[in-house]
Amino acid sequence: MLDHARREGWTALPAFDVLARALPTAELVGAGLARLDAGGMRPQWPAHRLLIPWTAEAGAEHEHGRTFARRSLLPPDERYPVTIWPPGRRARDLLRIGPAEAASEARSVLVPDALDGIALLAYAEARGQAAVAYVVPWLEWLPLDARPFAPGERVQVSIPRPQGYELARRLAARGMKVHELAPPVGTSWGETWEAYRGEDEAGADG
């Protein structure tokens, strides 16, 4: 998964104390990395250090119209969001994960999370299959315009219901050939990949 992530341009922030020594307070606050309160400057979501490049929202004035999602690798917890966007720089498009030269027979799969997309690629590659993942920035927003999903094209939706079902329904209404796809193991492609890797390692040990 790490090799796939690096090829896609993913990287990670250093620890907050390193950032605090390297950048002025105004830049840290402006990027959403810190906040100011009565106690001074405090880190803002310091565990969200994985940086995933996305296309920025329309009109964003920063380099190449790109933004970064900051994601935590901690186990899911209702007390904090999984993904953080810089102030005013949320994604406006689907994130495409997969080789640009992917063959036409590669499966197009919509997934709810970028790590799911990377795990899906690793799993497909290990099984000698081709896949391209498209990540929906947030499930309440279903961007359908100006995408490479034309009428007659095939797409697999691997997003839990009800959001996944609603997306599949809307894509089918546009004339696409849509199939719902559940991860073979667990509730995410990450769990599927971990199970596959565990079986592979157990077989090697045997």
PDB file of N, CA, C and O in Angstrom, residues 116-148:
ATOM      1  N   ASP A 116      -9.161   3.268   1.129  1.00  0.00           N
ATOM      2  CA  ASP A 116      -9.874   2.170   0.470  1.00  0.00           C
ATOM      3  C   ASP A 116      -9.410   2.039  -0.979  1.00  0.00           C
ATOM      4  O   ASP A 116      -9.258   0.928  -1.497  1.00  0.00           O
ATOM      5  N   GLY A 117      -9.220   3.188  -1.637  1.00  0.00           N
ATOM      6  CA  GLY A 117      -8.774   3.164  -3.024  1.00  0.00           C
ATOM      7  C   GLY A 117      -7.405   2.537  -3.182  1.00  0.00           C
ATOM      8  O   GLY A 117      -7.168   1.729  -4.090  1.00  0.00           O
ATOM      9  N   ILE A 118      -6.467   2.891  -2.296  1.00  0.00           N
ATOM     10  CA  ILE A 118      -5.123   2.321  -2.350  1.00  0.00           C
ATOM     11  C   ILE A 118      -5.165   0.821  -2.058  1.00  0.00           C
ATOM     12  O   ILE A 118      -4.501   0.016  -2.711  1.00  0.00           O
ATOM     13  N   ALA A 119      -5.972   0.424  -1.055  1.00  0.00           N
ATOM     14  CA  ALA A 119      -6.090  -0.997  -0.722  1.00  0.00           C
ATOM     15  C   ALA A 119      -6.705  -1.785  -1.882  1.00  0.00           C
ATOM     16  O   ALA A 119      -6.290  -2.917  -2.168  1.00  0.00           O
ATOM     17  N   LEU A 120      -7.694  -1.185  -2.542  1.00  0.00           N
ATOM     18  CA  LEU A 120      -8.309  -1.837  -3.693  1.00  0.00           C
ATOM     19  C   LEU A 120      -7.277  -2.082  -4.787  1.00  0.00           C
ATOM     20  O   LEU A 120      -7.217  -3.170  -5.376  1.00  0.00           O
ATOM     21  N   LEU A 121      -6.431  -1.087  -5.072  1.00  0.00           N
ATOM     22  CA  LEU A 121      -5.404  -1.255  -6.098  1.00  0.00           C
ATOM     23  C   LEU A 121      -4.422  -2.358  -5.722  1.00  0.00           C
ATOM     24  O   LEU A 121      -4.028  -3.165  -6.556  1.00  0.00           O
ATOM     25  N   ALA A 122      -3.983  -2.366  -4.441  1.00  0.00           N
ATOM     26  CA  ALA A 122      -3.037  -3.381  -3.995  1.00  0.00           C
ATOM     27  C   ALA A 122      -3.643  -4.780  -4.132  1.00  0.00           C
ATOM     28  O   ALA A 122      -2.983  -5.717  -4.596  1.00  0.00           O
ATOM     29  N   TYR A 123      -4.903  -4.919  -3.737  1.00  0.00           N
ATOM     30  CA  TYR A 123      -5.584  -6.211  -3.808  1.00  0.00           C
ATOM     31  C   TYR A 123      -5.746  -6.654  -5.257  1.00  0.00           C
ATOM     32  O   TYR A 123      -5.473  -7.823  -5.599  1.00  0.00           O
ATOM     33  N   ALA A 124      -6.182  -5.738  -6.115  1.00  0.00           N
ATOM     34  CA  ALA A 124      -6.377  -6.093  -7.524  1.00  0.00           C
ATOM     35  C   ALA A 124      -5.053  -6.477  -8.176  1.00  0.00           C
ATOM     36  O   ALA A 124      -4.971  -7.472  -8.909  1.00  0.00           O
ATOM     37  N   GLU A 125      -4.004  -5.706  -7.901  1.00  0.00           N
ATOM     38  CA  GLU A 125      -2.699  -5.992  -8.499  1.00  0.00           C
ATOM     39  C   GLU A 125      -2.167  -7.344  -8.040  1.00  0.00           C
ATOM     40  O   GLU A 125      -1.615  -8.111  -8.834  1.00  0.00           O
ATOM     41  N   ALA A 126      -2.330  -7.647  -6.752  1.00  0.00           N
ATOM     42  CA  ALA A 126      -1.844  -8.920  -6.227  1.00  0.00           C
ATOM     43  C   ALA A 126      -2.551 -10.105  -6.878  1.00  0.00           C
ATOM     44  O   ALA A 126      -1.980 -11.189  -6.989  1.00  0.00           O
ATOM     45  N   ARG A 127      -3.785  -9.895  -7.339  1.00  0.00           N
ATOM     46  CA  ARG A 127      -4.550 -10.967  -7.971  1.00  0.00           C
ATOM     47  C   ARG A 127      -4.470 -10.910  -9.498  1.00  0.00           C
ATOM     48  O   ARG A 127      -5.199 -11.608 -10.193  1.00  0.00           O
ATOM     49  N   GLY A 128      -3.582 -10.045 -10.018  1.00  0.00           N
ATOM     50  CA  GLY A 128      -3.388  -9.963 -11.451  1.00  0.00           C
ATOM     51  C   GLY A 128      -4.516  -9.288 -12.195  1.00  0.00           C
ATOM     52  O   GLY A 128      -4.743  -9.564 -13.378  1.00  0.00           O
ATOM     53  N   GLN A 129      -5.234  -8.391 -11.503  1.00  0.00           N
ATOM     54  CA  GLN A 129      -6.345  -7.678 -12.114  1.00  0.00           C
ATOM     55  C   GLN A 129      -6.006  -6.196 -12.231  1.00  0.00           C
ATOM     56  O   GLN A 129      -5.061  -5.701 -11.616  1.00  0.00           O
ATOM     57  N   ALA A 130      -6.779  -5.473 -13.029  1.00  0.00           N
ATOM     58  CA  ALA A 130      -6.573  -4.044 -13.209  1.00  0.00           C
ATOM     59  C   ALA A 130      -7.774  -3.278 -12.678  1.00  0.00           C
ATOM     60  O   ALA A 130      -8.920  -3.664 -12.930  1.00  0.00           O
ATOM     61  N   ALA A 131      -7.512  -2.214 -11.929  1.00  0.00           N
ATOM     62  CA  ALA A 131      -8.600  -1.412 -11.375  1.00  0.00           C
ATOM     63  C   ALA A 131      -8.160   0.037 -11.251  1.00  0.00           C
ATOM     64  O   ALA A 131      -6.974   0.330 -11.103  1.00  0.00           O
ATOM     65  N   VAL A 132      -9.122   0.930 -11.356  1.00  0.00           N
ATOM     66  CA  VAL A 132      -8.919   2.350 -11.087  1.00  0.00           C
ATOM     67  C   VAL A 132      -9.975   2.756 -10.073  1.00  0.00           C
ATOM     68  O   VAL A 132     -11.167   2.456 -10.261  1.00  0.00           O
ATOM     69  N   ALA A 133      -9.556   3.390  -8.996  1.00  0.00           N
ATOM     70  CA  ALA A 133     -10.491   3.801  -7.942  1.00  0.00           C
ATOM     71  C   ALA A 133     -10.793   5.279  -8.073  1.00  0.00           C
ATOM     72  O   ALA A 133      -9.905   6.084  -8.367  1.00  0.00           O
ATOM     73  N   TYR A 134     -12.050   5.636  -7.852  1.00  0.00           N
ATOM     74  CA  TYR A 134     -12.477   7.034  -7.811  1.00  0.00           C
ATOM     75  C   TYR A 134     -13.069   7.277  -6.423  1.00  0.00           C
ATOM     76  O   TYR A 134     -14.022   6.611  -6.024  1.00  0.00           O
ATOM     77  N   VAL A 135     -12.482   8.227  -5.698  1.00  0.00           N
ATOM     78  CA  VAL A 135     -12.888   8.473  -4.320  1.00  0.00           C
ATOM     79  C   VAL A 135     -13.820   9.678  -4.266  1.00  0.00           C
ATOM     80  O   VAL A 135     -13.505  10.754  -4.777  1.00  0.00           O
ATOM     81  N   VAL A 136     -14.987   9.499  -3.652  1.00  0.00           N
ATOM     82  CA  VAL A 136     -15.929  10.590  -3.443  1.00  0.00           C
ATOM     83  C   VAL A 136     -15.433  11.411  -2.257  1.00  0.00           C
ATOM     84  O   VAL A 136     -15.212  10.860  -1.181  1.00  0.00           O
ATOM     85  N   PRO A 137     -15.220  12.734  -2.414  1.00  0.00           N
ATOM     86  CA  PRO A 137     -14.650  13.537  -1.322  1.00  0.00           C
ATOM     87  C   PRO A 137     -15.407  13.424  -0.012  1.00  0.00           C
ATOM     88  O   PRO A 137     -14.814  13.249   1.037  1.00  0.00           O
ATOM     89  N   TRP A 138     -16.722  13.531  -0.063  1.00  0.00           N
ATOM     90  CA  TRP A 138     -17.545  13.279   1.124  1.00  0.00           C
ATOM     91  C   TRP A 138     -18.885  12.775   0.616  1.00  0.00           C
ATOM     92  O   TRP A 138     -19.400  13.225  -0.404  1.00  0.00           O
ATOM     93  N   LEU A 139     -19.453  11.824   1.331  1.00  0.00           N
ATOM     94  CA  LEU A 139     -20.578  11.070   0.793  1.00  0.00           C
ATOM     95  C   LEU A 139     -21.838  11.891   0.614  1.00  0.00           C
ATOM     96  O   LEU A 139     -22.722  11.533  -0.161  1.00  0.00           O
ATOM     97  N   GLU A 140     -21.949  13.019   1.338  1.00  0.00           N
ATOM     98  CA  GLU A 140     -23.137  13.854   1.172  1.00  0.00           C
ATOM     99  C   GLU A 140     -23.117  14.603  -0.161  1.00  0.00           C
ATOM    100  O   GLU A 140     -24.120  15.170  -0.578  1.00  0.00           O
ATOM    101  N   TRP A 141     -21.959  14.624  -0.813  1.00  0.00           N
ATOM    102  CA  TRP A 141     -21.821  15.362  -2.074  1.00  0.00           C
ATOM    103  C   TRP A 141     -21.460  14.367  -3.160  1.00  0.00           C
ATOM    104  O   TRP A 141     -20.450  13.681  -3.066  1.00  0.00           O
ATOM    105  N   LEU A 142     -22.292  14.260  -4.170  1.00  0.00           N
ATOM    106  CA  LEU A 142     -22.075  13.273  -5.211  1.00  0.00           C
ATOM    107  C   LEU A 142     -21.816  13.972  -6.539  1.00  0.00           C
ATOM    108  O   LEU A 142     -22.749  14.294  -7.273  1.00  0.00           O
ATOM    109  N   PRO A 143     -20.562  14.287  -6.850  1.00  0.00           N
ATOM    110  CA  PRO A 143     -20.258  15.005  -8.090  1.00  0.00           C
ATOM    111  C   PRO A 143     -20.404  14.092  -9.300  1.00  0.00           C
ATOM    112  O   PRO A 143     -19.751  13.066  -9.396  1.00  0.00           O
ATOM    113  N   LEU A 144     -21.257  14.477 -10.225  1.00  0.00           N
ATOM    114  CA  LEU A 144     -21.521  13.623 -11.374  1.00  0.00           C
ATOM    115  C   LEU A 144     -21.176  14.287 -12.703  1.00  0.00           C
ATOM    116  O   LEU A 144     -21.230  13.634 -13.739  1.00  0.00           O
ATOM    117  N   ASP A 145     -20.857  15.569 -12.681  1.00  0.00           N
ATOM    118  CA  ASP A 145     -20.604  16.269 -13.933  1.00  0.00           C
ATOM    119  C   ASP A 145     -19.124  16.235 -14.302  1.00  0.00           C
ATOM    120  O   ASP A 145     -18.250  16.213 -13.448  1.00  0.00           O
ATOM    121  N   ALA A 146     -18.864  16.281 -15.607  1.00  0.00           N
ATOM    122  CA  ALA A 146     -17.505  16.387 -16.142  1.00  0.00           C
ATOM    123  C   ALA A 146     -16.608  15.268 -15.652  1.00  0.00           C
ATOM    124  O   ALA A 146     -15.435  15.450 -15.405  1.00  0.00           O
ATOM    125  N   ARG A 147     -17.160  14.070 -15.521  1.00  0.00           N
ATOM    126  CA  ARG A 147     -16.366  12.923 -15.136  1.00  0.00           C
ATOM    127  C   ARG A 147     -16.242  11.968 -16.322  1.00  0.00           C
ATOM    128  O   ARG A 147     -17.034  12.033 -17.257  1.00  0.00           O
ATOM    129  N   PRO A 148     -15.275  11.070 -16.285  1.00  0.00           N
ATOM    130  CA  PRO A 148     -15.111  10.118 -17.401  1.00  0.00           C
ATOM    131  C   PRO A 148     -16.107   8.971 -17.329  1.00  0.00           C
ATOM    132  O   PRO A 148     -15.774   7.836 -17.617  1.00  0.00           O
TER     133      PRO A 148
END
